[in-house]
Coordinates of C-alpha atoms and ligand atoms in Angstrom, one line a residue:
M380 CA -48.9 -49.1 211.9
E381 CA -46.7 -51.6 213.6
K382 CA -43.5 -49.7 212.6
H383 CA -44.6 -46.3 213.8
W384 CA -47.2 -47.0 216.4
G385 CA -46.5 -50.5 217.6
Y386 CA -50.2 -51.4 217.4
S387 CA -51.0 -55.0 216.3
A388 CA -54.6 -54.6 215.5
F389 CA -57.1 -51.9 214.4
R390 CA -59.7 -50.6 216.7
P391 CA -63.3 -50.9 215.5
L392 CA -63.9 -49.0 212.2
Q393 CA -60.3 -47.7 211.9
Q394 CA -59.5 -50.1 209.1
E395 CA -62.8 -49.3 207.2
I396 CA -62.3 -45.6 207.5
I397 CA -58.6 -45.7 206.4
R398 CA -59.6 -47.8 203.4
S399 CA -62.3 -45.3 202.5
V400 CA -59.8 -42.4 202.7
L401 CA -57.1 -44.3 200.7
S402 CA -59.7 -45.1 198.0
G403 CA -60.2 -41.3 197.6
S404 CA -63.7 -41.1 199.0
D405 CA -64.8 -38.1 201.1
T406 CA -65.3 -39.6 204.5
L407 CA -67.2 -38.7 207.7
A408 CA -66.0 -40.5 210.8
I409 CA -68.0 -40.2 214.0
L410 CA -66.0 -42.1 216.7
A411 CA -66.2 -41.7 220.4
T412 CA -63.3 -40.0 222.2
G413 CA -60.5 -42.4 222.8
S414 CA -61.5 -44.7 219.9
G415 CA -58.5 -43.7 217.9
K416 CA -59.6 -41.1 215.4
S417 CA -56.1 -39.7 214.8
L418 CA -54.8 -42.9 213.3
C419 CA -57.6 -42.6 210.6
Y420 CA -55.8 -39.7 209.0
Q421 CA -52.3 -40.2 210.2
L422 CA -51.9 -43.6 208.8
P423 CA -53.2 -42.6 205.3
A424 CA -50.8 -39.7 205.5
L425 CA -47.9 -42.2 205.5
C426 CA -49.4 -44.6 203.0
H427 CA -49.5 -42.3 200.1
G428 CA -47.1 -39.5 199.2
G429 CA -47.9 -35.9 199.5
L430 CA -49.1 -33.8 202.3
T431 CA -52.0 -34.3 204.8
L432 CA -53.4 -31.0 206.1
V433 CA -55.1 -31.3 209.5
I434 CA -57.5 -28.6 210.6
S435 CA -57.8 -28.4 214.3
P436 CA -59.3 -25.7 216.5
L437 CA -56.8 -25.9 219.3
I438 CA -53.2 -24.9 219.1
A439 CA -52.3 -26.6 222.4
L440 CA -53.6 -29.8 220.9
M441 CA -51.5 -29.4 217.8
K442 CA -48.3 -29.1 219.7
D443 CA -48.9 -32.4 221.6
Q444 CA -49.8 -34.1 218.4
V445 CA -46.8 -32.9 216.5
D446 CA -44.5 -33.9 219.4
D447 CA -46.1 -37.3 219.5
L448 CA -45.7 -37.8 215.7
N449 CA -42.1 -36.7 215.7
H450 CA -41.5 -39.0 218.6
R451 CA -42.7 -41.8 216.4
G452 CA -40.4 -40.8 213.5
I453 CA -43.1 -39.0 211.4
P454 CA -42.3 -35.6 209.9
A455 CA -45.0 -33.3 211.1
A456 CA -45.4 -29.7 212.0
A457 CA -47.9 -27.0 213.1
W458 CA -48.2 -23.7 211.4
T459 CA -49.3 -21.3 214.1
S460 CA -48.6 -17.7 215.2
A461 CA -46.4 -19.2 217.9
Q462 CA -43.8 -20.2 215.3
D463 CA -40.8 -18.0 214.6
A464 CA -39.5 -17.1 211.2
G465 CA -37.0 -19.9 211.2
D466 CA -39.7 -22.6 212.0
L467 CA -41.9 -21.2 209.2
A468 CA -39.0 -21.3 206.7
G469 CA -38.5 -24.9 207.7
I470 CA -42.1 -25.7 207.1
R471 CA -42.1 -24.0 203.8
N472 CA -39.1 -26.0 202.6
G473 CA -40.7 -29.2 203.9
L474 CA -43.8 -28.3 201.8
I475 CA -41.9 -27.6 198.7
D476 CA -39.6 -30.6 198.8
G477 CA -42.4 -32.9 199.9
T478 CA -40.6 -34.1 203.1
L479 CA -43.3 -32.8 205.4
R480 CA -46.1 -35.3 205.7
I481 CA -48.5 -33.8 208.2
L482 CA -49.3 -30.2 208.8
F483 CA -51.6 -28.9 211.4
V484 CA -53.3 -25.5 211.1
S485 CA -56.2 -23.6 212.6
P486 CA -59.3 -23.1 210.4
E487 CA -58.6 -19.3 210.1
R488 CA -55.1 -19.9 208.9
S489 CA -56.1 -22.6 206.4
V490 CA -58.0 -20.0 204.3
Q491 CA -55.5 -17.2 204.3
P492 CA -54.4 -16.3 200.8
A493 CA -50.7 -16.5 201.7
F494 CA -51.1 -19.9 203.2
L495 CA -53.2 -21.2 200.3
A496 CA -50.5 -20.0 197.9
C497 CA -47.9 -21.9 199.8
L498 CA -50.1 -25.0 199.8
K499 CA -50.5 -24.8 196.0
K500 CA -46.8 -25.6 195.8
T501 CA -47.1 -29.0 197.4
P502 CA -48.9 -32.1 196.4
L503 CA -51.8 -32.0 198.8
R504 CA -53.4 -35.4 199.2
L505 CA -55.7 -35.3 202.1
I506 CA -57.5 -32.7 204.2
A507 CA -58.5 -33.9 207.6
I508 CA -61.0 -31.8 209.6
D509 CA -60.8 -32.6 213.3
E510 CA -63.6 -31.6 215.7
A511 CA -65.9 -31.2 212.7
H512 CA -69.0 -30.7 214.8
C513 CA -67.7 -27.1 215.3
I514 CA -69.0 -26.3 211.9
S515 CA -72.6 -26.8 212.9
A516 CA -74.8 -24.3 214.8
W517 CA -76.6 -27.4 216.1
G518 CA -73.4 -28.7 217.6
H519 CA -72.5 -27.8 221.1
N520 CA -69.4 -26.0 220.2
F521 CA -70.2 -23.9 217.1
R522 CA -67.2 -21.9 215.8
P523 CA -68.1 -19.5 213.0
E524 CA -64.6 -19.7 211.6
Y525 CA -65.2 -23.3 210.7
R526 CA -67.7 -22.0 208.1
Q527 CA -64.8 -20.6 206.1
L528 CA -63.5 -24.1 205.4
I529 CA -65.6 -24.2 202.4
T530 CA -63.1 -21.9 200.8
L531 CA -60.3 -24.4 201.4
R532 CA -62.5 -27.2 200.1
R533 CA -63.2 -25.2 196.9
S534 CA -59.6 -24.3 196.4
F535 CA -58.7 -28.0 196.2
P536 CA -61.7 -29.7 194.7
Q537 CA -59.8 -32.9 193.9
V538 CA -58.4 -33.5 197.3
T539 CA -60.1 -36.1 199.5
V540 CA -61.6 -34.7 202.7
I541 CA -62.1 -36.6 206.0
A542 CA -64.2 -35.0 208.7
L543 CA -63.8 -36.4 212.2
T544 CA -65.7 -35.8 215.4
A545 CA -66.5 -37.5 218.6
T546 CA -69.9 -36.1 219.1
A547 CA -72.6 -35.5 216.5
T548 CA -76.3 -36.0 216.6
P549 CA -77.9 -37.0 213.3
D550 CA -78.8 -33.3 212.6
V551 CA -75.2 -32.3 213.1
R552 CA -74.0 -35.0 210.8
K553 CA -76.2 -33.8 208.0
D554 CA -75.0 -30.3 208.6
I555 CA -71.3 -31.2 208.5
I556 CA -71.8 -32.9 205.1
Q557 CA -73.6 -29.9 203.7
Q558 CA -71.3 -27.2 205.0
L559 CA -68.2 -28.9 203.8
D560 CA -69.8 -29.9 200.6
L561 CA -68.6 -33.5 201.0
K562 CA -69.1 -35.4 197.8
R563 CA -71.0 -38.7 198.2
P564 CA -69.3 -39.2 201.5
R565 CA -68.9 -42.5 203.2
E566 CA -70.1 -42.3 206.7
F567 CA -68.8 -44.3 209.6
V568 CA -70.5 -44.1 212.9
G569 CA -68.9 -45.9 215.7
S570 CA -70.7 -46.9 218.9
F571 CA -70.9 -44.1 221.5
D572 CA -70.9 -46.7 224.2
R573 CA -67.8 -46.2 226.4
K574 CA -68.0 -49.5 228.2
N575 CA -65.2 -48.8 230.6
L576 CA -66.9 -45.7 232.0
R577 CA -69.3 -45.8 234.9
Y578 CA -71.9 -43.1 235.1
C579 CA -73.3 -41.8 238.3
V580 CA -75.5 -38.8 239.2
R581 CA -75.8 -37.7 242.8
E582 CA -77.8 -35.0 244.4
K583 CA -75.6 -32.0 245.1
K584 CA -75.4 -31.6 248.8
N585 CA -72.2 -30.6 250.5
P586 CA -70.3 -31.1 247.3
L587 CA -66.9 -30.5 248.9
V588 CA -67.4 -33.1 251.6
F589 CA -68.4 -35.6 249.0
I590 CA -65.4 -34.8 246.8
A591 CA -63.0 -34.9 249.6
H592 CA -64.4 -38.3 250.7
Y593 CA -64.2 -39.6 247.2
L594 CA -60.6 -38.4 246.8
G595 CA -59.8 -40.0 250.1
Q596 CA -60.9 -43.3 248.7
H597 CA -59.1 -42.9 245.4
R598 CA -55.7 -41.6 246.3
T599 CA -53.8 -43.1 243.3
G600 CA -55.8 -42.2 240.2
Q601 CA -55.8 -38.7 238.7
G602 CA -59.0 -36.9 237.8
I603 CA -60.7 -33.7 236.7
I604 CA -63.3 -31.7 238.6
Y605 CA -65.3 -29.5 236.2
C606 CA -66.7 -26.3 237.7
L607 CA -68.9 -23.6 236.4
S608 CA -66.9 -20.5 237.3
R609 CA -63.3 -19.4 237.8
N610 CA -64.2 -18.7 241.5
D611 CA -65.5 -22.2 242.0
T612 CA -62.3 -23.7 240.6
E613 CA -60.1 -21.7 242.9
E614 CA -62.3 -22.2 246.0
I615 CA -62.5 -25.9 245.5
A616 CA -58.8 -26.3 244.8
R617 CA -58.0 -24.3 247.9
D618 CA -60.3 -26.3 250.0
L619 CA -58.9 -29.6 248.8
Q620 CA -55.4 -28.4 249.4
K621 CA -56.3 -27.5 253.0
R622 CA -57.6 -31.0 253.4
G623 CA -54.3 -32.4 252.3
F624 CA -55.0 -33.3 248.7
S625 CA -52.9 -32.4 245.7
A626 CA -55.1 -30.1 243.7
L627 CA -54.7 -27.1 241.3
A628 CA -57.1 -24.7 239.7
Y629 CA -57.3 -24.1 235.9
H630 CA -59.3 -21.4 234.2
A631 CA -59.0 -18.9 231.4
G632 CA -58.1 -16.1 233.8
L633 CA -54.6 -17.5 234.5
S634 CA -51.5 -16.5 232.6
R635 CA -50.4 -18.6 229.7
Q636 CA -47.4 -19.7 231.7
A637 CA -49.5 -20.7 234.7
L638 CA -51.9 -22.7 232.5
E639 CA -49.0 -24.5 230.9
S640 CA -47.5 -25.3 234.2
V641 CA -50.8 -26.7 235.6
Q642 CA -51.3 -28.8 232.5
D643 CA -47.8 -30.0 232.7
S644 CA -48.1 -31.1 236.3
F645 CA -51.2 -33.0 235.4
L646 CA -49.7 -34.7 232.4
K647 CA -46.6 -35.7 234.4
G648 CA -48.7 -37.0 237.3
T649 CA -47.3 -34.6 239.9
V650 CA -50.8 -33.3 240.8
Q651 CA -53.8 -35.5 241.5
V652 CA -56.7 -33.3 240.6
I653 CA -57.4 -30.3 238.5
C654 CA -60.4 -28.2 239.4
A655 CA -61.2 -26.6 236.0
T656 CA -63.6 -24.8 233.9
V657 CA -64.4 -26.4 230.6
A658 CA -61.4 -24.7 229.1
F659 CA -59.4 -27.6 230.5
G660 CA -59.1 -30.8 228.7
M661 CA -59.5 -29.9 225.1
G662 CA -55.8 -29.4 224.7
I663 CA -54.8 -32.5 226.6
D664 CA -54.7 -36.0 225.5
K665 CA -54.0 -37.9 228.7
P666 CA -55.0 -41.5 228.5
D667 CA -55.0 -42.4 232.2
V668 CA -57.5 -40.0 233.7
R669 CA -59.4 -42.2 236.2
F670 CA -62.3 -40.0 237.1
V671 CA -64.2 -36.9 236.0
I672 CA -66.5 -35.1 238.5
H673 CA -68.9 -32.5 237.4
H674 CA -69.4 -30.0 240.2
T675 CA -72.1 -28.3 238.1
L676 CA -74.1 -30.0 235.4
P677 CA -72.9 -29.3 231.9
R678 CA -75.0 -27.3 229.4
S679 CA -75.7 -30.2 227.1
L680 CA -75.3 -34.0 226.8
E681 CA -72.8 -33.4 224.1
A682 CA -70.6 -31.5 226.5
Y683 CA -71.2 -34.0 229.2
Y684 CA -70.2 -36.8 226.9
Q685 CA -67.1 -35.0 225.7
E686 CA -66.0 -34.1 229.2
T687 CA -66.6 -37.5 230.8
G688 CA -65.0 -39.0 227.7
R689 CA -61.7 -37.7 228.9
A690 CA -61.7 -40.4 231.6
G691 CA -60.4 -43.9 230.7
R692 CA -59.1 -43.2 227.3
D693 CA -56.7 -46.1 227.8
G694 CA -59.6 -48.5 228.0
L695 CA -59.2 -49.1 231.7
S696 CA -62.0 -48.2 234.1
G697 CA -63.0 -44.6 234.5
E698 CA -65.7 -43.0 236.7
C699 CA -68.0 -40.1 235.9
I700 CA -69.8 -38.5 238.7
L701 CA -72.2 -35.6 238.3
L702 CA -73.4 -33.6 241.2
F703 CA -76.9 -32.4 240.3
S704 CA -79.0 -29.6 241.7
K705 CA -82.1 -28.0 240.4
S706 CA -80.8 -24.6 241.2
D707 CA -77.7 -25.1 239.1
A708 CA -80.0 -26.0 236.2
A709 CA -82.0 -22.7 236.7
R710 CA -78.7 -20.8 236.9
L711 CA -77.6 -22.3 233.6
R712 CA -81.0 -21.4 232.0
S713 CA -80.6 -17.8 233.0
L714 CA -77.0 -17.7 231.8
A715 CA -78.2 -19.1 228.4
A716 CA -80.8 -16.4 228.2
H717 CA -78.1 -13.8 229.0
D718 CA -75.7 -15.2 226.4
S719 CA -78.2 -15.3 223.6
P720 CA -81.3 -13.2 224.4
G721 CA -84.0 -14.8 222.3
G722 CA -84.1 -16.4 218.9
S723 CA -83.2 -19.8 217.7
A724 CA -79.8 -19.9 219.5
L725 CA -81.5 -19.6 222.8
R726 CA -84.1 -22.2 221.9
I727 CA -81.4 -24.7 220.9
A728 CA -79.4 -23.9 224.1
L729 CA -82.5 -24.5 226.4
A730 CA -83.5 -27.7 224.6
K731 CA -80.0 -29.1 225.1
L732 CA -80.1 -28.1 228.8
Q733 CA -83.5 -29.7 229.2
A734 CA -82.1 -33.0 227.8
M735 CA -79.2 -32.7 230.2
T736 CA -81.6 -32.2 233.1
D737 CA -83.7 -35.1 232.0
F738 CA -80.6 -37.3 232.0
C739 CA -79.9 -36.3 235.6
E740 CA -83.5 -37.0 236.7
T741 CA -84.0 -40.3 234.9
T742 CA -84.7 -43.4 236.9
S743 CA -83.7 -45.7 234.0
C744 CA -80.3 -46.6 232.6
R745 CA -78.1 -43.5 232.0
R746 CA -76.0 -45.2 229.4
R747 CA -79.1 -46.0 227.4
Q748 CA -80.2 -42.4 227.6
I749 CA -76.9 -41.0 226.4
L750 CA -76.8 -43.4 223.5
R751 CA -80.4 -42.6 222.5
Y752 CA -79.5 -39.0 222.4
F753 CA -76.8 -39.7 219.8
G754 CA -79.2 -41.8 217.8
E755 CA -77.9 -45.1 218.9
A756 CA -80.2 -47.9 220.1
Y757 CA -78.7 -49.7 223.1
P758 CA -79.6 -53.4 222.8
H759 CA -80.1 -53.9 226.6
D760 CA -82.4 -52.6 229.2
T761 CA -79.7 -52.1 231.8
C762 CA -76.0 -51.7 231.5
G763 CA -75.0 -52.8 235.0
S764 CA -72.5 -49.9 235.1
C765 CA -74.4 -46.8 236.0
D766 CA -76.0 -45.8 239.3
T767 CA -79.6 -46.4 238.2
C768 CA -78.8 -49.9 236.9
E769 CA -76.9 -50.7 240.1
N770 CA -79.7 -49.5 242.3
P771 CA -82.8 -49.9 240.3
V772 CA -85.8 -48.0 241.6
G773 CA -88.7 -50.3 241.8
M774 CA -91.8 -49.2 239.9
A775 CA -95.2 -49.2 241.6
D776 CA -98.8 -48.5 240.7
C777 CA -99.0 -44.8 241.4
T778 CA -102.2 -44.0 239.5
E779 CA -103.6 -42.1 242.5
A780 CA -100.7 -39.8 242.9
A781 CA -100.5 -39.3 239.2
C782 CA -104.2 -38.3 239.1
L783 CA -103.6 -35.9 241.9
I784 CA -100.8 -34.2 240.0
A785 CA -102.9 -34.1 236.9
R786 CA -105.8 -32.5 238.8
C787 CA -103.5 -29.9 240.2
I788 CA -102.1 -29.0 236.7
L789 CA -105.6 -28.7 235.5
A790 CA -106.5 -26.4 238.4
L791 CA -103.4 -24.3 237.6
S792 CA -104.4 -24.1 233.9
G793 CA -101.0 -25.6 233.0
R794 CA -99.3 -22.4 233.6
F795 CA -96.7 -23.4 236.2
G796 CA -93.6 -25.6 236.7
S797 CA -93.0 -28.6 238.9
D798 CA -92.0 -26.8 242.0
L799 CA -95.2 -24.8 242.2
I800 CA -97.3 -27.9 241.5
S801 CA -95.6 -29.7 244.4
D802 CA -95.9 -26.7 246.7
V803 CA -99.7 -26.6 246.1
L804 CA -100.0 -30.4 246.7
R805 CA -97.9 -30.2 249.8
G806 CA -99.9 -27.3 251.2
S807 CA -97.2 -24.8 251.3
K808 CA -98.0 -21.5 253.0
G809 CA -95.6 -19.5 250.8
T810 CA -96.7 -16.1 249.5
K811 CA -96.6 -17.3 245.9
I812 CA -99.3 -19.8 247.0
T813 CA -101.5 -17.8 249.3
G814 CA -101.0 -14.6 247.4
N815 CA -102.5 -16.2 244.3
G816 CA -105.3 -17.9 246.2
F817 CA -103.9 -21.4 245.3
D818 CA -104.6 -22.4 248.9
L819 CA -108.3 -22.3 248.0
L820 CA -107.9 -25.0 245.3
S821 CA -109.5 -28.4 246.0
V822 CA -106.1 -30.2 245.6
Y823 CA -104.3 -27.9 248.0
G824 CA -102.5 -29.9 250.7
K825 CA -103.9 -33.2 249.4
G826 CA -100.4 -34.7 248.7
K827 CA -98.5 -33.7 251.9
Q828 CA -96.9 -37.1 252.4
Y829 CA -94.5 -36.8 249.4
S830 CA -91.4 -34.6 249.2
R831 CA -90.7 -31.9 246.6
T832 CA -88.0 -34.1 245.2
Q833 CA -90.5 -37.0 244.8
Y834 CA -92.9 -34.8 242.9
R835 CA -90.1 -33.5 240.6
S836 CA -89.0 -37.0 239.8
W837 CA -92.6 -38.2 239.2
I838 CA -93.4 -35.2 237.0
A839 CA -90.3 -35.8 234.9
E840 CA -91.3 -39.4 234.6
L841 CA -94.9 -38.5 233.6
V842 CA -93.4 -36.2 230.9
R843 CA -91.3 -39.1 229.7
Q844 CA -94.3 -41.4 229.6
G845 CA -96.3 -38.8 227.6
F846 CA -99.0 -37.9 230.2
L847 CA -97.6 -34.4 230.7
E848 CA -95.7 -32.0 228.5
R849 CA -93.1 -29.4 229.3
T850 CA -93.3 -26.2 227.3
G851 CA -91.7 -22.8 227.6
D852 CA -88.0 -22.5 227.4
Q853 CA -86.5 -20.5 230.1
Y854 CA -89.3 -21.1 232.7
P855 CA -90.7 -24.5 231.7
V856 CA -94.3 -25.0 232.6
I857 CA -96.1 -28.3 232.8
G858 CA -99.3 -29.1 230.9
L859 CA -101.5 -32.0 230.4
T860 CA -101.4 -34.0 227.1
A861 CA -104.4 -35.8 225.6
R862 CA -103.1 -38.9 227.3
G863 CA -102.9 -37.1 230.6
R864 CA -106.6 -36.3 230.2
E865 CA -107.4 -40.0 229.9
L866 CA -105.7 -40.3 233.2
L867 CA -108.2 -37.9 234.8
A868 CA -111.0 -39.9 233.2
G869 CA -109.7 -42.9 235.2
R870 CA -109.0 -45.0 232.2
V871 CA -105.3 -45.8 232.7
T872 CA -103.0 -47.2 235.3
V873 CA -99.7 -45.4 235.8
M874 CA -96.5 -47.1 236.9
L875 CA -94.0 -44.7 238.5
P876 CA -90.8 -45.1 240.6
A877 CA -92.0 -46.4 244.0
P878 CA -92.5 -43.6 246.5
V879 CA -89.7 -44.5 249.0
P880 CA -87.4 -41.8 250.2
G881 CA -84.8 -43.8 248.1
P882 CA -81.4 -44.1 249.6
A883 CA -78.9 -41.8 247.9
A884 CA -76.8 -43.5 245.3
P885 CA -73.7 -44.9 247.1
G886 CA -70.3 -43.5 246.3
A887 CA -68.9 -45.3 243.3
A888 CA -67.0 -48.4 244.3
P889 CA -63.4 -48.5 243.3
V890 CA -62.9 -50.8 240.4
Q891 CA -60.3 -53.6 240.8
D892 CA -57.9 -54.2 238.0
T893 CA -56.5 -57.6 237.9
A894 CA -52.9 -57.0 236.8
D895 CA -50.2 -57.4 239.4
A896 CA -50.5 -54.1 241.2
V897 CA -47.0 -54.1 242.8
L898 CA -45.2 -54.8 239.6
F899 CA -47.3 -52.3 237.8
E900 CA -46.2 -49.6 240.3
K901 CA -42.6 -50.6 239.8
L902 CA -43.0 -50.3 236.0
K903 CA -44.6 -46.9 236.5
G904 CA -41.7 -45.8 238.6
L905 CA -39.3 -46.8 235.9
R906 CA -41.4 -45.0 233.3
K907 CA -41.3 -41.8 235.4
E908 CA -37.6 -42.0 235.7
L909 CA -37.2 -42.5 231.9
A910 CA -39.6 -39.7 231.2
G911 CA -37.5 -37.3 233.2
K912 CA -34.3 -38.5 231.6
Y913 CA -35.6 -38.2 228.0
S914 CA -37.9 -35.2 228.7
V915 CA -41.0 -36.8 227.4
L916 CA -44.4 -37.3 229.0
P917 CA -44.7 -40.7 230.8
Y918 CA -47.5 -42.1 228.7
M919 CA -45.5 -41.3 225.5
I920 CA -43.0 -44.0 226.7
F921 CA -45.7 -46.6 227.4
P922 CA -49.3 -45.9 228.3
D923 CA -50.8 -47.4 231.5
K924 CA -52.6 -50.0 229.6
C925 CA -49.3 -51.3 228.2
L926 CA -47.7 -51.4 231.6
K927 CA -50.7 -53.3 233.0
E928 CA -50.4 -55.8 230.2
M929 CA -46.6 -56.2 231.0
A930 CA -47.4 -56.7 234.7
A931 CA -49.9 -59.3 233.9
I932 CA -48.0 -61.2 231.2
R933 CA -44.5 -60.7 232.6
P934 CA -42.5 -61.2 229.4
L935 CA -38.9 -62.0 230.1
D936 CA -37.2 -61.4 226.8
R937 CA -37.3 -59.0 223.9
A938 CA -39.5 -61.3 221.8
G939 CA -42.0 -61.6 224.6
L940 CA -42.0 -57.9 225.2
A941 CA -42.7 -57.2 221.5
T942 CA -46.0 -59.1 221.8
I943 CA -47.4 -56.4 224.1
S944 CA -49.7 -54.1 222.3
G945 CA -48.1 -50.6 222.1
V946 CA -44.5 -51.9 222.1
G947 CA -43.2 -51.2 218.6
P948 CA -39.7 -51.8 217.3
Y949 CA -38.6 -48.3 218.0
K950 CA -39.7 -48.3 221.6
L951 CA -38.5 -51.8 222.0
T952 CA -35.0 -50.8 221.2
R953 CA -35.1 -47.6 223.1
Y954 CA -36.8 -48.6 226.3
G955 CA -37.0 -52.4 226.1
P956 CA -33.8 -53.3 228.1
A957 CA -34.7 -51.1 231.1
F958 CA -38.2 -52.6 231.3
L959 CA -37.0 -56.1 230.9
E960 CA -34.6 -55.6 233.8
V961 CA -37.6 -54.7 236.1
L962 CA -39.7 -57.6 234.7
R963 CA -36.9 -60.1 235.2
A964 CA -36.3 -59.0 238.8
A965 CA -40.0 -59.3 239.6
Ligands
ADP1057 P1 -59.5 -39.9 219.6 O1 -58.9 -38.8 218.8 O2 -60.6 -40.7 218.9 O3 -60.0 -39.4 221.0 P2 -56.9 -40.9 219.8 O4 -56.6 -41.0 218.3 O5 -56.3 -39.9 220.6 O6 -58.4 -41.0 220.0 O7 -56.5 -42.4 220.4 C1 -56.8 -42.7 221.7 C2 -55.8 -43.7 222.3 O8 -55.9 -44.9 221.6 C3 -54.4 -43.2 222.0 O9 -53.7 -43.4 223.2 C4 -53.9 -44.1 220.9 O10 -52.5 -44.3 221.0 C5 -54.7 -45.4 221.1 N1 -54.9 -46.1 219.9 C6 -55.4 -45.7 218.7 N2 -55.5 -46.7 217.8 C7 -55.1 -47.8 218.4 C8 -54.9 -49.2 218.0 N3 -55.3 -49.6 216.7 N4 -54.4 -50.1 218.8 C9 -54.0 -49.6 220.1 N5 -54.1 -48.4 220.5 C10 -54.7 -47.5 219.7
ZN1058 ZN1 -77.1 -48.4 233.1

């Protein structure tokens, strides 16, 4: 690890996972994005002879990984349709003479007879299945072609298999084991807590003004703005450009060449923000993304976790801001119904969307809620690093208001959603109210003093507390539970977020890093220069984290520089002298 990567210590669970693989056990590794999954199969690939086959769904990702491995002096290649005959001949030779150590392929390729025949000629030692959640229909990214992997598994029954993913609920974990027929697998589940990320949800009002304001305050860090549609990406990018920001759009409608050039600018740091559909990010492994803004809420907490997980992979602070609106949620519900009309796929999609909406509407710690979703208990009540923890909403005795809501639900026979309930209570004169005679109900207009938003948040909280239940998928309706009836009987007290028109969550505060900022900028400048000279991406020379450490510790000689995490012998020789020069001059 020191020789090829320059790391001096394992990250949590890496060592355990690597030992498990080396001992020949099938292994399931669930580690959050950025926790260092790649090392878990790349290091074993070097420890024993033979080939490690890596199954990955994304060809773009393969290229980066291969470049990175080759740059570290490790013989690796990707077998894709982008390769020409010469490349493929080279790969075949490497397989036969055993010099190739790591080969990346797509799941489809891995089960093609011609490929399998070629694989039979080489001592295959390990099969690593990346993004393993794609095999499960319960996952958020089901890819039917992953189901064929069982063929690969059966063709090499003696070979150890390691399945890796960043997101898997307990159901998905079970599914992965079953579908891949893992034999008495050892499971390692890392914490999903990304401590360096701050989570914040804001009501979506004038999103462009908010984003421009945010960018104005954060001119140095790069970030991603996730949008729902191609149009949104282009509109937002155009608007930001007009306001003088450096922004580009990215979506599947662009030519391959354009996509590569946008990605390249982002990696090189020549553009500050990418306004992208979710197509962006899977193929990139950029450690120093400082913020991720969701212009529209994602379809599931898995997706949210994965997308926000692209921030702060270097362990430095990252900010995740989601702009939430009820109408976006409704739009996604109807899109889901359109994509899978009926059946279990729709049910799964809507349940995921509901969990996502609940996350946005919660008044308790957001980190806690994410972790609970992934089956992890968070040992604290508050995390101190999400908007709800920073601005806790006080709870108050709201029994009266809760009873009013319950009476209204009863009067509506539990057949309507929160907005209609609040319209009745607020005495709305809309046709949906008067046309149905709801203005004649005894509760009509009895709760005028509270806003619609207030009712939504209370109803969501009453659902969480078990007084109400939400049923119906596409058009959720609110009903009373047995506990809710007790409320009507006046037997319980209900604590709800205090009914103040709560100040909007303030914009996320910039996080201060302690390292000497001026020196850090100088080191970054040198890195950019070297990256140009050697035609590599800046972070491949040294990641930000490494430069920060240099700026803080200020080593003045080779031995000192070697103590910085991420500076291995290879990079020390190649880049060390240039960096020492800057460090000595500081
Ligand atoms: P994942 O695949 O889990 O998202 P990666 O394997 O891409 O994560 O690793 C994330 C980052 O952490 C990379 O920049 C990698 O170089 C770094 N990294 C991995 N393992 C270690 C380690 N033991 N020490 C220091 N850095 C590490
Ligand atoms: Zn929190």
